[in-house]
């Protein structure tokens, strides 16, 4: 998972490839779950998954490159992130227009996914791979917190608030959601 790279000034910087591998597998699962709950079309789902994987690959490639190439890859990854965010928002809008019973939950899951997705390029640019504005401990801490919110909180909210509410609505039972 960890690789040391030398920059043009001869300084050693660390690249955490395990983080990129994690994002390559976990974020598509989050996006796929969101698309399933929102009843997104298969084409939209495949587009979102492809955008996410390309974005992560751009970040990983940029982390291995030196100036100016790392910034070109970072910029391309950010452009893909903006397109991904817009497309995720459109999935929510379509679910809301279809009067989905869980549209409020889909809104929260969409915002959670978009907001945490924007943390990663910010950490990339300010951390070891980018400007080195803060040390590796801060970079790791912020990344872990974004992972916890973007994956664990997402999963718990999806399970208890969104899917639990849909199940109770289907049974006609009282709403007793924990969230």
PDB file of C-alpha atoms in Angstrom:
ATOM      1  CA  UNK A   1       0.000   0.000   0.000  1.00  0.00           C
ATOM      2  CA  UNK A   2       2.575   2.712   0.643  1.00  0.00           C
ATOM      3  CA  UNK A   3       5.163   3.791  -1.886  1.00  0.00           C
ATOM      4  CA  UNK A   4       7.867   6.435  -1.490  1.00  0.00           C
ATOM      5  CA  UNK A   5       8.455   8.750  -4.433  1.00  0.00           C
ATOM      6  CA  UNK A   6      11.176  11.338  -4.992  1.00  0.00           C
ATOM      7  CA  UNK A   7      10.053  14.721  -6.252  1.00  0.00           C
ATOM      8  CA  UNK A   8      12.131  17.020  -8.477  1.00  0.00           C
ATOM      9  CA  UNK A   9      13.794  18.618  -5.432  1.00  0.00           C
ATOM     10  CA  UNK A  10      14.919  15.221  -4.142  1.00  0.00           C
ATOM     11  CA  UNK A  11      12.388  15.160  -1.303  1.00  0.00           C
ATOM     12  CA  UNK A  12      10.698  11.901  -0.412  1.00  0.00           C
ATOM     13  CA  UNK A  13       6.909  11.844  -0.474  1.00  0.00           C
ATOM     14  CA  UNK A  14       4.604   8.985   0.370  1.00  0.00           C
ATOM     15  CA  UNK A  15       1.843   7.718  -1.918  1.00  0.00           C
ATOM     16  CA  UNK A  16      -0.859   5.537  -0.365  1.00  0.00           C
ATOM     17  CA  UNK A  17      -1.987   3.258  -3.175  1.00  0.00           C
ATOM     18  CA  UNK A  18      -4.184   1.311  -0.763  1.00  0.00           C
ATOM     19  CA  UNK A  19      -6.376   4.390  -0.447  1.00  0.00           C
ATOM     20  CA  UNK A  20      -6.878   4.530  -4.203  1.00  0.00           C
ATOM     21  CA  UNK A  21      -7.646   0.798  -4.359  1.00  0.00           C
ATOM     22  CA  UNK A  22     -10.182   1.271  -1.550  1.00  0.00           C
ATOM     23  CA  UNK A  23     -11.881   4.099  -3.412  1.00  0.00           C
ATOM     24  CA  UNK A  24     -11.825   2.126  -6.658  1.00  0.00           C
ATOM     25  CA  UNK A  25     -13.970  -0.578  -5.032  1.00  0.00           C
ATOM     26  CA  UNK A  26     -15.959   1.135  -2.281  1.00  0.00           C
ATOM     27  CA  UNK A  27     -17.217   4.276  -4.012  1.00  0.00           C
ATOM     28  CA  UNK A  28     -18.799   2.325  -6.885  1.00  0.00           C
ATOM     29  CA  UNK A  29     -20.668   0.293  -4.256  1.00  0.00           C
ATOM     30  CA  UNK A  30     -21.931   3.484  -2.625  1.00  0.00           C
ATOM     31  CA  UNK A  31     -22.963   4.937  -5.986  1.00  0.00           C
ATOM     32  CA  UNK A  32     -24.597   1.677  -7.071  1.00  0.00           C
ATOM     33  CA  UNK A  33     -26.575   1.532  -3.807  1.00  0.00           C
ATOM     34  CA  UNK A  34     -27.751   5.093  -4.311  1.00  0.00           C
ATOM     35  CA  UNK A  35     -28.786   4.330  -7.895  1.00  0.00           C
ATOM     36  CA  UNK A  36     -30.729   1.250  -6.792  1.00  0.00           C
ATOM     37  CA  UNK A  37     -32.658   3.159  -4.127  1.00  0.00           C
ATOM     38  CA  UNK A  38     -33.382   5.977  -6.573  1.00  0.00           C
ATOM     39  CA  UNK A  39     -34.462   3.529  -9.313  1.00  0.00           C
ATOM     40  CA  UNK A  40     -31.946   5.019 -11.738  1.00  0.00           C
ATOM     41  CA  UNK A  41     -31.752   3.656 -15.238  1.00  0.00           C
ATOM     42  CA  UNK A  42     -28.974   1.185 -16.006  1.00  0.00           C
ATOM     43  CA  UNK A  43     -27.305   3.634 -18.418  1.00  0.00           C
ATOM     44  CA  UNK A  44     -27.141   6.317 -15.721  1.00  0.00           C
ATOM     45  CA  UNK A  45     -25.718   3.844 -13.242  1.00  0.00           C
ATOM     46  CA  UNK A  46     -23.011   2.674 -15.641  1.00  0.00           C
ATOM     47  CA  UNK A  47     -22.119   6.290 -16.471  1.00  0.00           C
ATOM     48  CA  UNK A  48     -21.775   7.169 -12.780  1.00  0.00           C
ATOM     49  CA  UNK A  49     -19.655   4.099 -12.053  1.00  0.00           C
ATOM     50  CA  UNK A  50     -17.396   4.834 -15.018  1.00  0.00           C
ATOM     51  CA  UNK A  51     -16.969   8.487 -14.044  1.00  0.00           C
ATOM     52  CA  UNK A  52     -16.055   7.499 -10.506  1.00  0.00           C
ATOM     53  CA  UNK A  53     -13.502   4.906 -11.575  1.00  0.00           C
ATOM     54  CA  UNK A  54     -11.889   7.302 -14.056  1.00  0.00           C
ATOM     55  CA  UNK A  55     -11.747   9.992 -11.387  1.00  0.00           C
ATOM     56  CA  UNK A  56      -9.973   7.671  -8.929  1.00  0.00           C
ATOM     57  CA  UNK A  57      -7.548   6.515 -11.618  1.00  0.00           C
ATOM     58  CA  UNK A  58      -6.709  10.147 -12.450  1.00  0.00           C
ATOM     59  CA  UNK A  59      -5.962  10.790  -8.777  1.00  0.00           C
ATOM     60  CA  UNK A  60      -3.778   7.696  -8.520  1.00  0.00           C
ATOM     61  CA  UNK A  61      -1.842   8.527 -11.679  1.00  0.00           C
ATOM     62  CA  UNK A  62      -1.452  12.142 -10.553  1.00  0.00           C
ATOM     63  CA  UNK A  63      -0.051  10.982  -7.215  1.00  0.00           C
ATOM     64  CA  UNK A  64       2.789   9.200  -9.027  1.00  0.00           C
ATOM     65  CA  UNK A  65       3.689  12.099 -11.324  1.00  0.00           C
ATOM     66  CA  UNK A  66       5.871  15.148 -10.835  1.00  0.00           C
ATOM     67  CA  UNK A  67       5.095  18.802 -11.520  1.00  0.00           C
ATOM     68  CA  UNK A  68       3.403  19.820 -13.919  1.00  0.00           C
ATOM     69  CA  UNK A  69       1.878  16.452 -14.865  1.00  0.00           C
ATOM     70  CA  UNK A  70       0.409  15.780 -11.439  1.00  0.00           C
ATOM     71  CA  UNK A  71      -1.647  18.978 -11.719  1.00  0.00           C
ATOM     72  CA  UNK A  72      -2.948  18.006 -15.162  1.00  0.00           C
ATOM     73  CA  UNK A  73      -4.152  14.661 -13.792  1.00  0.00           C
ATOM     74  CA  UNK A  74      -5.602  16.321 -10.682  1.00  0.00           C
ATOM     75  CA  UNK A  75      -7.504  18.845 -12.830  1.00  0.00           C
ATOM     76  CA  UNK A  76      -8.880  16.112 -15.077  1.00  0.00           C
ATOM     77  CA  UNK A  77      -9.984  14.170 -11.980  1.00  0.00           C
ATOM     78  CA  UNK A  78     -11.724  17.272 -10.599  1.00  0.00           C
ATOM     79  CA  UNK A  79     -13.552  17.830 -13.895  1.00  0.00           C
ATOM     80  CA  UNK A  80     -14.765  14.233 -13.724  1.00  0.00           C
ATOM     81  CA  UNK A  81     -15.838  14.816 -10.109  1.00  0.00           C
ATOM     82  CA  UNK A  82     -17.947  17.834 -11.077  1.00  0.00           C
ATOM     83  CA  UNK A  83     -19.606  15.832 -13.871  1.00  0.00           C
ATOM     84  CA  UNK A  84     -20.173  12.969 -11.413  1.00  0.00           C
ATOM     85  CA  UNK A  85     -21.740  15.328  -8.856  1.00  0.00           C
ATOM     86  CA  UNK A  86     -24.081  16.836 -11.457  1.00  0.00           C
ATOM     87  CA  UNK A  87     -25.129  13.392 -12.667  1.00  0.00           C
ATOM     88  CA  UNK A  88     -25.715  12.181  -9.084  1.00  0.00           C
ATOM     89  CA  UNK A  89     -27.882  15.233  -8.482  1.00  0.00           C
ATOM     90  CA  UNK A  90     -29.858  14.444 -11.635  1.00  0.00           C
ATOM     91  CA  UNK A  91     -30.530  10.932 -10.309  1.00  0.00           C
ATOM     92  CA  UNK A  92     -32.005  12.519  -7.182  1.00  0.00           C
ATOM     93  CA  UNK A  93     -34.083  14.985  -9.218  1.00  0.00           C
ATOM     94  CA  UNK A  94     -35.537  12.167 -11.335  1.00  0.00           C
ATOM     95  CA  UNK A  95     -36.402  10.180  -8.186  1.00  0.00           C
ATOM     96  CA  UNK A  96     -38.100  13.240  -6.695  1.00  0.00           C
ATOM     97  CA  UNK A  97     -40.053  13.909  -9.910  1.00  0.00           C
ATOM     98  CA  UNK A  98     -41.198  10.270  -9.904  1.00  0.00           C
ATOM     99  CA  UNK A  99     -42.630  10.893  -6.411  1.00  0.00           C
ATOM    100  CA  UNK A 100     -40.375   8.314  -4.833  1.00  0.00           C
ATOM    101  CA  UNK A 101     -41.484   7.624  -1.246  1.00  0.00           C
ATOM    102  CA  UNK A 102     -37.885   7.818  -0.091  1.00  0.00           C
ATOM    103  CA  UNK A 103     -36.928  11.037  -1.910  1.00  0.00           C
ATOM    104  CA  UNK A 104     -35.915  12.782   1.334  1.00  0.00           C
ATOM    105  CA  UNK A 105     -33.598   9.915   2.174  1.00  0.00           C
ATOM    106  CA  UNK A 106     -32.208   9.915  -1.352  1.00  0.00           C
ATOM    107  CA  UNK A 107     -31.527  13.648  -1.020  1.00  0.00           C
ATOM    108  CA  UNK A 108     -29.538  13.129   2.183  1.00  0.00           C
ATOM    109  CA  UNK A 109     -27.606  10.186   0.695  1.00  0.00           C
ATOM    110  CA  UNK A 110     -26.867  12.167  -2.472  1.00  0.00           C
ATOM    111  CA  UNK A 111     -25.604  15.198  -0.548  1.00  0.00           C
ATOM    112  CA  UNK A 112     -23.549  12.963   1.735  1.00  0.00           C
ATOM    113  CA  UNK A 113     -21.948  11.255  -1.252  1.00  0.00           C
ATOM    114  CA  UNK A 114     -21.241  14.477  -3.140  1.00  0.00           C
ATOM    115  CA  UNK A 115     -19.831  16.333  -0.117  1.00  0.00           C
ATOM    116  CA  UNK A 116     -17.509  13.523   0.936  1.00  0.00           C
ATOM    117  CA  UNK A 117     -16.387  13.010  -2.668  1.00  0.00           C
ATOM    118  CA  UNK A 118     -15.137  16.614  -2.763  1.00  0.00           C
ATOM    119  CA  UNK A 119     -13.000  16.038   0.342  1.00  0.00           C
ATOM    120  CA  UNK A 120     -10.644  13.629  -1.464  1.00  0.00           C
ATOM    121  CA  UNK A 121      -9.316  16.043  -4.128  1.00  0.00           C
ATOM    122  CA  UNK A 122      -8.997  18.773  -1.492  1.00  0.00           C
ATOM    123  CA  UNK A 123      -6.888  16.455   0.661  1.00  0.00           C
ATOM    124  CA  UNK A 124      -4.928  15.377  -2.411  1.00  0.00           C
ATOM    125  CA  UNK A 125      -4.032  18.944  -3.352  1.00  0.00           C
ATOM    126  CA  UNK A 126      -3.162  20.004   0.204  1.00  0.00           C
ATOM    127  CA  UNK A 127      -1.436  16.776   1.277  1.00  0.00           C
ATOM    128  CA  UNK A 128       1.674  14.824   0.331  1.00  0.00           C
ATOM    129  CA  UNK A 129       0.726  14.337  -3.315  1.00  0.00           C
ATOM    130  CA  UNK A 130       0.040  18.027  -3.937  1.00  0.00           C
ATOM    131  CA  UNK A 131       1.228  21.191  -2.206  1.00  0.00           C
ATOM    132  CA  UNK A 132       2.365  19.476   1.015  1.00  0.00           C
ATOM    133  CA  UNK A 133       0.524  22.128   3.038  1.00  0.00           C
ATOM    134  CA  UNK A 134      -0.010  19.706   5.926  1.00  0.00           C
ATOM    135  CA  UNK A 135       1.759  16.592   7.074  1.00  0.00           C
ATOM    136  CA  UNK A 136       0.842  12.999   6.425  1.00  0.00           C
ATOM    137  CA  UNK A 137      -0.889  12.614   9.810  1.00  0.00           C
ATOM    138  CA  UNK A 138      -3.441  15.314   9.003  1.00  0.00           C
ATOM    139  CA  UNK A 139      -3.943  13.917   5.516  1.00  0.00           C
ATOM    140  CA  UNK A 140      -4.554  10.436   6.898  1.00  0.00           C
ATOM    141  CA  UNK A 141      -6.908  11.715   9.610  1.00  0.00           C
ATOM    142  CA  UNK A 142      -9.046  13.740   7.225  1.00  0.00           C
ATOM    143  CA  UNK A 143      -9.166  10.876   4.739  1.00  0.00           C
ATOM    144  CA  UNK A 144     -10.249   8.412   7.446  1.00  0.00           C
ATOM    145  CA  UNK A 145     -12.990  10.773   8.639  1.00  0.00           C
ATOM    146  CA  UNK A 146     -14.234  11.261   5.059  1.00  0.00           C
ATOM    147  CA  UNK A 147     -14.224   7.482   4.586  1.00  0.00           C
ATOM    148  CA  UNK A 148     -16.202   6.961   7.791  1.00  0.00           C
ATOM    149  CA  UNK A 149     -18.807   9.548   6.883  1.00  0.00           C
ATOM    150  CA  UNK A 150     -18.991   8.659   3.210  1.00  0.00           C
ATOM    151  CA  UNK A 151     -19.238   4.906   3.685  1.00  0.00           C
ATOM    152  CA  UNK A 152     -20.236   3.924   7.216  1.00  0.00           C
ATOM    153  CA  UNK A 153     -22.686   6.777   7.860  1.00  0.00           C
ATOM    154  CA  UNK A 154     -24.008   6.344   4.305  1.00  0.00           C
ATOM    155  CA  UNK A 155     -24.585   2.632   4.899  1.00  0.00           C
ATOM    156  CA  UNK A 156     -26.230   3.096   8.290  1.00  0.00           C
ATOM    157  CA  UNK A 157     -28.512   5.856   7.028  1.00  0.00           C
ATOM    158  CA  UNK A 158     -29.412   3.799   3.975  1.00  0.00           C
ATOM    159  CA  UNK A 159     -30.178   0.769   6.112  1.00  0.00           C
ATOM    160  CA  UNK A 160     -32.117   2.336   8.964  1.00  0.00           C
ATOM    161  CA  UNK A 161     -33.671   5.498   7.551  1.00  0.00           C
ATOM    162  CA  UNK A 162     -34.264   4.832   3.866  1.00  0.00           C
ATOM    163  CA  UNK A 163     -34.728   1.083   3.509  1.00  0.00           C
ATOM    164  CA  UNK A 164     -36.280   0.743   6.958  1.00  0.00           C
ATOM    165  CA  UNK A 165     -38.835   3.444   6.152  1.00  0.00           C
ATOM    166  CA  UNK A 166     -39.681   1.826   2.804  1.00  0.00           C
ATOM    167  CA  UNK A 167     -40.209  -1.529   4.500  1.00  0.00           C
ATOM    168  CA  UNK A 168     -42.471  -0.014   7.157  1.00  0.00           C
ATOM    169  CA  UNK A 169     -44.460   1.876   4.529  1.00  0.00           C
ATOM    170  CA  UNK A 170     -44.931  -1.333   2.580  1.00  0.00           C
ATOM    171  CA  UNK A 171     -46.215  -3.127   5.680  1.00  0.00           C
ATOM    172  CA  UNK A 172     -48.391  -0.206   6.768  1.00  0.00           C
ATOM    173  CA  UNK A 173     -46.748  -0.204  10.179  1.00  0.00           C
ATOM    174  CA  UNK A 174     -45.910   2.810  12.337  1.00  0.00           C
ATOM    175  CA  UNK A 175     -42.693   4.596  11.563  1.00  0.00           C
ATOM    176  CA  UNK A 176     -40.169   3.698  14.242  1.00  0.00           C
ATOM    177  CA  UNK A 177     -36.979   4.562  12.387  1.00  0.00           C
ATOM    178  CA  UNK A 178     -33.937   5.084  14.564  1.00  0.00           C
ATOM    179  CA  UNK A 179     -32.701   7.962  12.436  1.00  0.00           C
TER     180      UNK A 179
END
